[in-house]
Coordinates of C-alpha atoms in Angstrom, one line a residue:
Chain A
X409 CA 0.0 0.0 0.0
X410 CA 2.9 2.5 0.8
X411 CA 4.4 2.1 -2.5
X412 CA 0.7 1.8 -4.0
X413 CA -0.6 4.7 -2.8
X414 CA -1.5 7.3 -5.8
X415 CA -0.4 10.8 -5.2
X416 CA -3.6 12.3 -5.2
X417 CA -4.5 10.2 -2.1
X418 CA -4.1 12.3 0.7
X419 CA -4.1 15.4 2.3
X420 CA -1.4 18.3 0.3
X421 CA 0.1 14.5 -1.1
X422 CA 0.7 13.3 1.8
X423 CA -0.6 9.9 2.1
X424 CA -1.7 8.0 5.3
X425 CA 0.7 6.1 7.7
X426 CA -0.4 2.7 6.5
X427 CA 1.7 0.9 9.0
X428 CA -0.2 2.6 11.7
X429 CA -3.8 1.3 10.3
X430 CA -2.0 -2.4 9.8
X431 CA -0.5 -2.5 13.2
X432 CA -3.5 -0.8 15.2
X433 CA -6.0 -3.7 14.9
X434 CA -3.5 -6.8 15.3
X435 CA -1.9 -5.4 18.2
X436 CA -5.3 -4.9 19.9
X437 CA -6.4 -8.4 19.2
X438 CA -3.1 -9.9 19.6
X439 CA -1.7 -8.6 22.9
X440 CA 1.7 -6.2 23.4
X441 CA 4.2 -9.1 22.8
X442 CA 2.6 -9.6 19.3
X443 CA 2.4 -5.8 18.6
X444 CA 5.5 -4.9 19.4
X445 CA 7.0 -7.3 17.3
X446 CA 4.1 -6.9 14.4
X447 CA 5.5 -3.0 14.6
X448 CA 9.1 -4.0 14.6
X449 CA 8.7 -5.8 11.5
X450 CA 6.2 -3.6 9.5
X451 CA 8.9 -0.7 10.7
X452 CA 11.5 -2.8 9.3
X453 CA 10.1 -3.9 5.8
X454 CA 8.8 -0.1 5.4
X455 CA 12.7 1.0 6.3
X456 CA 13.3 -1.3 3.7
X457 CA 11.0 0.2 1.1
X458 CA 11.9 4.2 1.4
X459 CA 15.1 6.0 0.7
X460 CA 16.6 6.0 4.2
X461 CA 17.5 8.9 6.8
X462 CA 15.1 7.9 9.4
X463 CA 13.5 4.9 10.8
X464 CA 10.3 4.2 11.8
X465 CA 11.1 0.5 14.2
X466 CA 11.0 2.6 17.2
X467 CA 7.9 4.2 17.1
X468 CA 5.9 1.4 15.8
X469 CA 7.6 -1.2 18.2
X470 CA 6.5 1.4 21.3
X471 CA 3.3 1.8 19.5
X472 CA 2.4 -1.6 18.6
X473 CA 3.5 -2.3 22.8
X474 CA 1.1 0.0 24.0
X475 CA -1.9 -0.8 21.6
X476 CA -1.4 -4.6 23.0
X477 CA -1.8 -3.3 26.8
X478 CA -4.5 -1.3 25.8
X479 CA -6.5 -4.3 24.0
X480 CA -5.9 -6.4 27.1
X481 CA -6.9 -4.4 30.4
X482 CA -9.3 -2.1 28.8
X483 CA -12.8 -3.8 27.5
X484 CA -12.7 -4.2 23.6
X485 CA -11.8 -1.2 22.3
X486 CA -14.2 -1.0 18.5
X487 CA -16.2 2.5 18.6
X488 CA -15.1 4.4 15.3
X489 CA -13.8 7.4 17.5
X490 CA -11.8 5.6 19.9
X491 CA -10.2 3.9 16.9
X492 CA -9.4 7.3 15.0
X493 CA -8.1 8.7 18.5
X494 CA -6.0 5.7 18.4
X495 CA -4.7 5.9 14.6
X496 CA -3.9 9.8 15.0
X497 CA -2.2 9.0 17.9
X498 CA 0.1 6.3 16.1
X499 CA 0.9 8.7 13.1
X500 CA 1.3 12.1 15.3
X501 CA 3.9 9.3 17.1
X502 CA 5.9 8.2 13.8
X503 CA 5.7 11.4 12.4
X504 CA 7.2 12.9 16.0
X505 CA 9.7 10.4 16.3
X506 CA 11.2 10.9 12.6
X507 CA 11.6 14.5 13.2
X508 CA 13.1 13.8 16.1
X509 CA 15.7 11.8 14.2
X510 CA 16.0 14.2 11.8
X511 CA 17.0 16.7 14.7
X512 CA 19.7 14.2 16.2
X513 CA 20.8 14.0 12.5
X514 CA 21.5 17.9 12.2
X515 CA 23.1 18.3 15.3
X516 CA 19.5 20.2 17.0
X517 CA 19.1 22.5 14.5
X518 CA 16.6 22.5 11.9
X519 CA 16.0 24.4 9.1
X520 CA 12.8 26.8 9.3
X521 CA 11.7 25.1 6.3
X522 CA 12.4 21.5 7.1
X523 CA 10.8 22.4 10.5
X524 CA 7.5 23.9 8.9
X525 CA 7.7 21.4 6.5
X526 CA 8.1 18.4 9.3
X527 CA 4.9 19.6 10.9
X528 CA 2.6 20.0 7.9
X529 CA 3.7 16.4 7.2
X530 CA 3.3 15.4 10.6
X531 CA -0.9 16.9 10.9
X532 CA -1.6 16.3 7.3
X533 CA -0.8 12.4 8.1
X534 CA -2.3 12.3 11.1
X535 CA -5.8 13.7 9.6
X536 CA -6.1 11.5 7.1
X537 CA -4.9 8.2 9.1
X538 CA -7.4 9.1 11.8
X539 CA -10.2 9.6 9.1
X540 CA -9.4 6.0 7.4
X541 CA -9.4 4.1 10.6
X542 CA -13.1 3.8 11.4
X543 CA -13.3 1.9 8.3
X544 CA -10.6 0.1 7.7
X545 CA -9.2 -0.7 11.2
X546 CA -12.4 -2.0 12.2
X547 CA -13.0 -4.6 9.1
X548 CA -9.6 -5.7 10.2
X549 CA -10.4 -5.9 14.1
X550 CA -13.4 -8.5 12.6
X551 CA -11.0 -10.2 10.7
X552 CA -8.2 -11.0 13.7
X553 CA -11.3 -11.5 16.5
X554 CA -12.6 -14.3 13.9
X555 CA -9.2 -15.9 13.9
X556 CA -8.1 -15.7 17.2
X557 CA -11.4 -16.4 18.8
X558 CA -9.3 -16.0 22.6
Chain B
X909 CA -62.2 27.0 23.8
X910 CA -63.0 31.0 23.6
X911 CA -62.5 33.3 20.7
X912 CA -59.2 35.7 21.2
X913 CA -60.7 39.1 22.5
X914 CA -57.4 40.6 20.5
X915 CA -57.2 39.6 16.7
X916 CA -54.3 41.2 16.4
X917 CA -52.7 39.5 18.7
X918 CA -53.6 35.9 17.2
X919 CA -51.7 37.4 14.0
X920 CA -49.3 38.4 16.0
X921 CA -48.4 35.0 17.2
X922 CA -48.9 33.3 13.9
X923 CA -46.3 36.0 12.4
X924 CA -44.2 35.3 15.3
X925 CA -44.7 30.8 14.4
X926 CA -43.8 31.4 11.0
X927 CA -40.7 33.8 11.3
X928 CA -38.5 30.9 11.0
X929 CA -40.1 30.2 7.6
X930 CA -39.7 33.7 6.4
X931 CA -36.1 33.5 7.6
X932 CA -35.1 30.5 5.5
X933 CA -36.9 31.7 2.1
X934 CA -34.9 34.8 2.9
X935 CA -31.7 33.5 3.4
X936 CA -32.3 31.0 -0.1
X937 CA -33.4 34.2 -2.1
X938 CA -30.0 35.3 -0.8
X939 CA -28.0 32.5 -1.9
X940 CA -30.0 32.7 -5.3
X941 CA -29.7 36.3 -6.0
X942 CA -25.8 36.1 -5.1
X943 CA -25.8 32.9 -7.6
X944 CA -24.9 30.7 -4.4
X945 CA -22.0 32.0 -3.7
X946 CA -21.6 31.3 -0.2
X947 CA -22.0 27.4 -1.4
X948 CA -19.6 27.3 -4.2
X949 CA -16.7 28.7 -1.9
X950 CA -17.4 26.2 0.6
X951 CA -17.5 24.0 -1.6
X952 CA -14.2 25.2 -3.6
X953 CA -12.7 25.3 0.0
X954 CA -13.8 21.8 0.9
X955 CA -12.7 20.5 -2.4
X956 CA -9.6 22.3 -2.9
X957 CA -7.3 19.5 -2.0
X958 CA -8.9 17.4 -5.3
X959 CA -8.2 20.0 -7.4
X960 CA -7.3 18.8 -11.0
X961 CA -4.1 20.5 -12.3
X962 CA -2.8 20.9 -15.7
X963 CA -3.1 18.1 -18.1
X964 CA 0.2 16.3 -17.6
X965 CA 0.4 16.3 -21.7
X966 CA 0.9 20.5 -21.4
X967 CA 3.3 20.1 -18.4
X968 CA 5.5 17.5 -19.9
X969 CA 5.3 19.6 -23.6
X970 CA 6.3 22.9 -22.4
X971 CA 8.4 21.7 -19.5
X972 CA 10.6 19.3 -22.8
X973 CA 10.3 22.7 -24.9
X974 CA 12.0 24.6 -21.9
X975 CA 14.4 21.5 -21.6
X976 CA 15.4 22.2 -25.4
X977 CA 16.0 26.3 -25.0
X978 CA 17.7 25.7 -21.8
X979 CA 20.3 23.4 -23.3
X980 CA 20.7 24.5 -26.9
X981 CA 21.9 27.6 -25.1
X982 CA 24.0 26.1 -22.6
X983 CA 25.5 24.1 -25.2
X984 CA 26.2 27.0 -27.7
X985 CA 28.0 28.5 -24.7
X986 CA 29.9 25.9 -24.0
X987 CA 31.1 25.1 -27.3
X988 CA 32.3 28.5 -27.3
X989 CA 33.4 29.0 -24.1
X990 CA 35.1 25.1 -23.7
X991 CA 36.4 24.4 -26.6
X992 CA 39.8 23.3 -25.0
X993 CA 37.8 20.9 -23.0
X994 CA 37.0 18.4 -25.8
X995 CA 37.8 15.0 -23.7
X996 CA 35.5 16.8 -20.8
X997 CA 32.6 16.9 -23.5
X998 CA 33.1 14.3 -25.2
X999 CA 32.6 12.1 -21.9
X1000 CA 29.3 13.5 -21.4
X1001 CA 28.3 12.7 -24.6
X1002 CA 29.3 8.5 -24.6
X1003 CA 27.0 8.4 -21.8
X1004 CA 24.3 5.5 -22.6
X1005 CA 21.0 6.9 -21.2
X1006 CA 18.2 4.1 -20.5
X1007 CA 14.5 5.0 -20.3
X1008 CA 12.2 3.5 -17.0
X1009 CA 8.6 3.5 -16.0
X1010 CA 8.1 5.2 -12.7
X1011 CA 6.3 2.4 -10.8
X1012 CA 5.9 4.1 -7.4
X1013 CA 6.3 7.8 -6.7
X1014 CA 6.3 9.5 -2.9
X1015 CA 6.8 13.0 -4.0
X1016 CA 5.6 14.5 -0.6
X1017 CA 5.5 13.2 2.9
X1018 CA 8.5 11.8 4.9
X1019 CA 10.2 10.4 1.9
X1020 CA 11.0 11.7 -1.8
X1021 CA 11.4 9.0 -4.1
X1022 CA 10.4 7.4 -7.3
X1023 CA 10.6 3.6 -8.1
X1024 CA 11.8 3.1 -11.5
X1025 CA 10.6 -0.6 -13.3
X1026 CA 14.3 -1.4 -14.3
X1027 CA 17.5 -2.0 -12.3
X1028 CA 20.6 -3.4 -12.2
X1029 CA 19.7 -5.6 -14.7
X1030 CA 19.1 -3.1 -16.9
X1031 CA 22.6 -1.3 -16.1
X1032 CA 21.6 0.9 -13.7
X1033 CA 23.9 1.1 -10.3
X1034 CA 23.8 3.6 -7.5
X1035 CA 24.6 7.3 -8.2
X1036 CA 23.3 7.6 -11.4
X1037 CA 21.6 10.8 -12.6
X1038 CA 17.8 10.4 -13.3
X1039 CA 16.2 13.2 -15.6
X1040 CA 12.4 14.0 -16.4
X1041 CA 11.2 16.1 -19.2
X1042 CA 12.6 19.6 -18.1
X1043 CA 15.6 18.3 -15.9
X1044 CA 17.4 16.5 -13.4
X1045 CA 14.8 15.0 -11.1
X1046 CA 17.2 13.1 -8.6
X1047 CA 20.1 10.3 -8.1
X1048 CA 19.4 6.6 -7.6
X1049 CA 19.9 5.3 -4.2
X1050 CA 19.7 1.4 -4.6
X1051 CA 19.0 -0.7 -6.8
X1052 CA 17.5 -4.1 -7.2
X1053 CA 17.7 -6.2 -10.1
X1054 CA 14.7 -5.1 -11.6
X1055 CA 13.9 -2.0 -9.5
X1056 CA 15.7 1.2 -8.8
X1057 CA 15.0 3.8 -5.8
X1058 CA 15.7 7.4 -6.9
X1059 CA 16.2 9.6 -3.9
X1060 CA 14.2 13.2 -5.7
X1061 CA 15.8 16.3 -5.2
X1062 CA 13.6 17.6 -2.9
X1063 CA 14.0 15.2 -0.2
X1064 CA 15.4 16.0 2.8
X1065 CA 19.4 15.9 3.2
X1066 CA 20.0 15.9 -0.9
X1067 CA 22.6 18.1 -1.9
X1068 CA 24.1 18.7 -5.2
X1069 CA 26.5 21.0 -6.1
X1070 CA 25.0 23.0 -9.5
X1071 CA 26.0 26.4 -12.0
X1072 CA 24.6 29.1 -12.5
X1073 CA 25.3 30.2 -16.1
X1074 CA 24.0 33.8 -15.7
X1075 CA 26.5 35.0 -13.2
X1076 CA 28.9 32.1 -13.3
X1077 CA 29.2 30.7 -10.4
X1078 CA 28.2 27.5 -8.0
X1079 CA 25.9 27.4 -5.3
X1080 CA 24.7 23.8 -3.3
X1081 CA 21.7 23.1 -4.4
X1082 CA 19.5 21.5 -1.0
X1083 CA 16.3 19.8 -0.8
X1084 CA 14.5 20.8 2.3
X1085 CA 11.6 18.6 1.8
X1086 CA 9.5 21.1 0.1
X1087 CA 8.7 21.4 -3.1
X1088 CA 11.0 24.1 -3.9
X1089 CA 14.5 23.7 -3.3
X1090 CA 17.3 26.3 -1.3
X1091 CA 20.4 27.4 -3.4
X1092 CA 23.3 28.3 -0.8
X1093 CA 26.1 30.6 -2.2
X1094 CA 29.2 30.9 -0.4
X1095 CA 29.7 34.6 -1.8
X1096 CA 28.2 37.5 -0.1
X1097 CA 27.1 38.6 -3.7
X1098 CA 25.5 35.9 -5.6
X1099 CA 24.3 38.2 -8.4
X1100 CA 21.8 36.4 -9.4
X1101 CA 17.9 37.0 -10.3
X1102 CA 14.6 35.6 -9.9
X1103 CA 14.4 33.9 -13.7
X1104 CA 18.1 32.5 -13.9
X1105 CA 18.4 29.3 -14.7
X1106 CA 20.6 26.8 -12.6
X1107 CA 21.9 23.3 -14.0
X1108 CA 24.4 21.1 -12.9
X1109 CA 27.7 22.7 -13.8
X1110 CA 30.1 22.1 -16.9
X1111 CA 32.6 20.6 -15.3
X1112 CA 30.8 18.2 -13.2
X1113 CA 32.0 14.4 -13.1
X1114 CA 29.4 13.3 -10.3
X1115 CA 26.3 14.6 -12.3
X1116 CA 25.9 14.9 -16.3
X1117 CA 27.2 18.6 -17.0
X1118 CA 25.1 20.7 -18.5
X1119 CA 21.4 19.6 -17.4
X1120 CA 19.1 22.2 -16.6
X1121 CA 17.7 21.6 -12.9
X1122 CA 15.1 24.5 -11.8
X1123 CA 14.1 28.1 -12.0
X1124 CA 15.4 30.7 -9.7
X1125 CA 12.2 32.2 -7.7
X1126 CA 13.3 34.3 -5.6
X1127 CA 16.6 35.3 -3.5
X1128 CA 17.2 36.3 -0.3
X1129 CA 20.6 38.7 0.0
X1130 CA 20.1 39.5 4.1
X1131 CA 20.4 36.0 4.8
X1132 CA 22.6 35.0 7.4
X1133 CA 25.4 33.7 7.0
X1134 CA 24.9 33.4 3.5
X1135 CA 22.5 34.7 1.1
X1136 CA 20.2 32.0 -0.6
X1137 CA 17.8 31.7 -3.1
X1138 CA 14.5 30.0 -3.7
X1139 CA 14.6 27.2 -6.7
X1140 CA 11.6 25.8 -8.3
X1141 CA 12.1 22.6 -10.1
X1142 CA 11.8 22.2 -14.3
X1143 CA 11.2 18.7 -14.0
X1144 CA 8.1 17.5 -12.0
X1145 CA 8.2 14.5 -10.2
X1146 CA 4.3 14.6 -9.4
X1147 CA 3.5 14.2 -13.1
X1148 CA 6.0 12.1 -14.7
X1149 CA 5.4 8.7 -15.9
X1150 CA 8.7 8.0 -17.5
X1151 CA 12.4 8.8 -16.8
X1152 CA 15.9 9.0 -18.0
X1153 CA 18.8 7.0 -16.1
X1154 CA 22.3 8.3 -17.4
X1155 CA 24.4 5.3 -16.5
X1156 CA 27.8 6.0 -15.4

């Protein structure tokens, strides 16, 4: 889907953080040990499939972590907002933690124009991920209940 | 139930029911004597993101007919300028050039790139110059053997060193993310002007020499430390479907 994704899908061209909506619904289901190594390895293949500079294994493996505690104490989490809350969390995350490593990478300072561009990235992502997940999150949280009927 | 001692007052209060009513058949003979204005901005507002642009046909015609300009004079220059230099030009032209379908493109968002449908295979290897119709578009990163990643110009961290052939002399050409791209000078002075054009210098051995890259916008000569300008690209990756890779 990352690779997929037309240009004109998104918000300014930015597309949505696919990862997040992939890894949202399994680690839910599937408990923190299986999210946060779901998010390691979507972070890895998608490190794999982009030009390099910044990785996104960290936030996803936190993310995927903390989506698995959630799914486990908390009582089934499936209401459409709760699930957008939870995807434009995940993105705002990635999105924070690559500019963070962009920052580490240029010694603290960035450019006004990476910065400003950083953030519109960063929101523009977020909207759209949030806006998708009702939809697709939830088909997926039917799909991994039906297989894992635990 | 008793007749109202005050008929006026009884059309008072049906007046007073029906305001709403009025209100709304107002507020519509407002919208249609102002053509609906109010809706078609919101709705050009809401729908401003789906825009269609230009037909990619126009972009790709005018942005090869400035491609064409752009070198015949560069290369008239140079012929007259580098004559001494014939094993320099010479090298430039043995270059093989293969073309590639751009099978993926991320123009925006965290990463620049384009995925191109041939790859080592094909000859291509890591470092080679990829050109659109108008320009350089960007360098390829890695390749597999039927794939190659092109890191675009505008991503974040690329660097190239280019020419400016109006007042002769090189600036570092950085992609900031953005769509447009920040020339650095290291002189004080730059002299340059919104409308120069900037390509990838004569005497380049990293890059092919000669190729046009971008538009100067705009500069800014109080920047500190050094003045820079604003660069938009020729090339676009957003709306181009096939590429040239200059093997090395």
């Amino acid at each position: 889907m990352t690779l997929a994704t037309p240009a004109w899908f998104g918000i300014d061209g930015v597309g949505p953080a696919w990862a997040v909506l992939w890894l949202l619904p399994w680690a839910l289901v599937d408990g923190p040990v299986s999210g946060a190594i779901g998010g390691l390895a979507l972070g890895l293949v998608l490190d794999g499939l982009t030009v390099g500079g910044a990785s996104q294994v960290p936030a996803l493996l936190l993310l995927g972590w903390w989506w698995g505690r959630l799914g486990r104490r908390a009582p089934p989490i499936q209401r459409s907002f709760n699930l957008g809350l939870l995807a434009w969390i995940g993105s705002v995350s990635v999105g924070c933690s690559l500019i963070v490593q962009l920052l580490i990478d240029r010694g603290f300072v960035l450019d006004p124009w990476m910065r400003s561009w950083g953030w519109h990235t960063v929101w523009s992502q977020a909207l759209i991920t949030a806006l998708l997940a009702p939809m697709l999150v939830s088909l997926q949280l039917l799909l991994w209940r039906r297989r894992s009927p635990s | 139930m008793a007749p109202t001692q005050w008929p006026g007052s009884s059309r008072l209060r049906r007046v007073r029911r029906l305001w709403p009513w009025f209100a709304l058949v107002g507020a519509l003979l407002l919208v249609r004597v102002s053509k609906g204005a109010g809706f078609a901005d919101a709705y050009a507002l809401l729908t401003r993101p789906f825009w269609p642009g230009p037909a990619q046909r126009d972009w790709i015609e005018s942005a090869a007919d400035l491609e064409d300009r752009a070198k015949l004079k560069l290369l008239n220059e140079d012929n007259r300028r580098l004559r001494g230099l014939l094993g320099l030009q010479q090298a430039g032209e043995d270059q093989g050039r293969v073309a590639a379908a751009v099978i993926s493109r991320t123009p925006r968002g965290w990463w620049q790139q384009l995925e191109l449908g041939k790859g080592a295979l094909h000859g291509i290897s890591a470092g080679d110059s990829v050109l659109g119709p108008g320009g350089l578009l960007g360098r390829v990163q890695s390749v597999t053997p039927a794939t190659s990643r092109v890191k675009l110009l505008t991503a974040p961290g690329s660097e190239i060193g280019v020419w400016l052939r109006g007042s002769r002399r090189h600036g570092l050409l950085v992609g900031l993310g953005t769509s447009r791209l920040q020339l650095r000078f290291i002189e004080k002075d730059p002299k340059v002007r919104p409308g120069d054009l900037v390509s990838t210098s004569p005497a380049s051995t990293l890059l092919p020499a000669n190729v046009p890259v971008g538009v100067i916008q705009s500069v800014n000569e109080r920047a500190v430390p050094a003045p820079y300008a604003v660069v938009q690209l020729i090339a676009s990756p957003e709306s181009i479907d096939w590429v040239q890779v200059i093997i090395n």
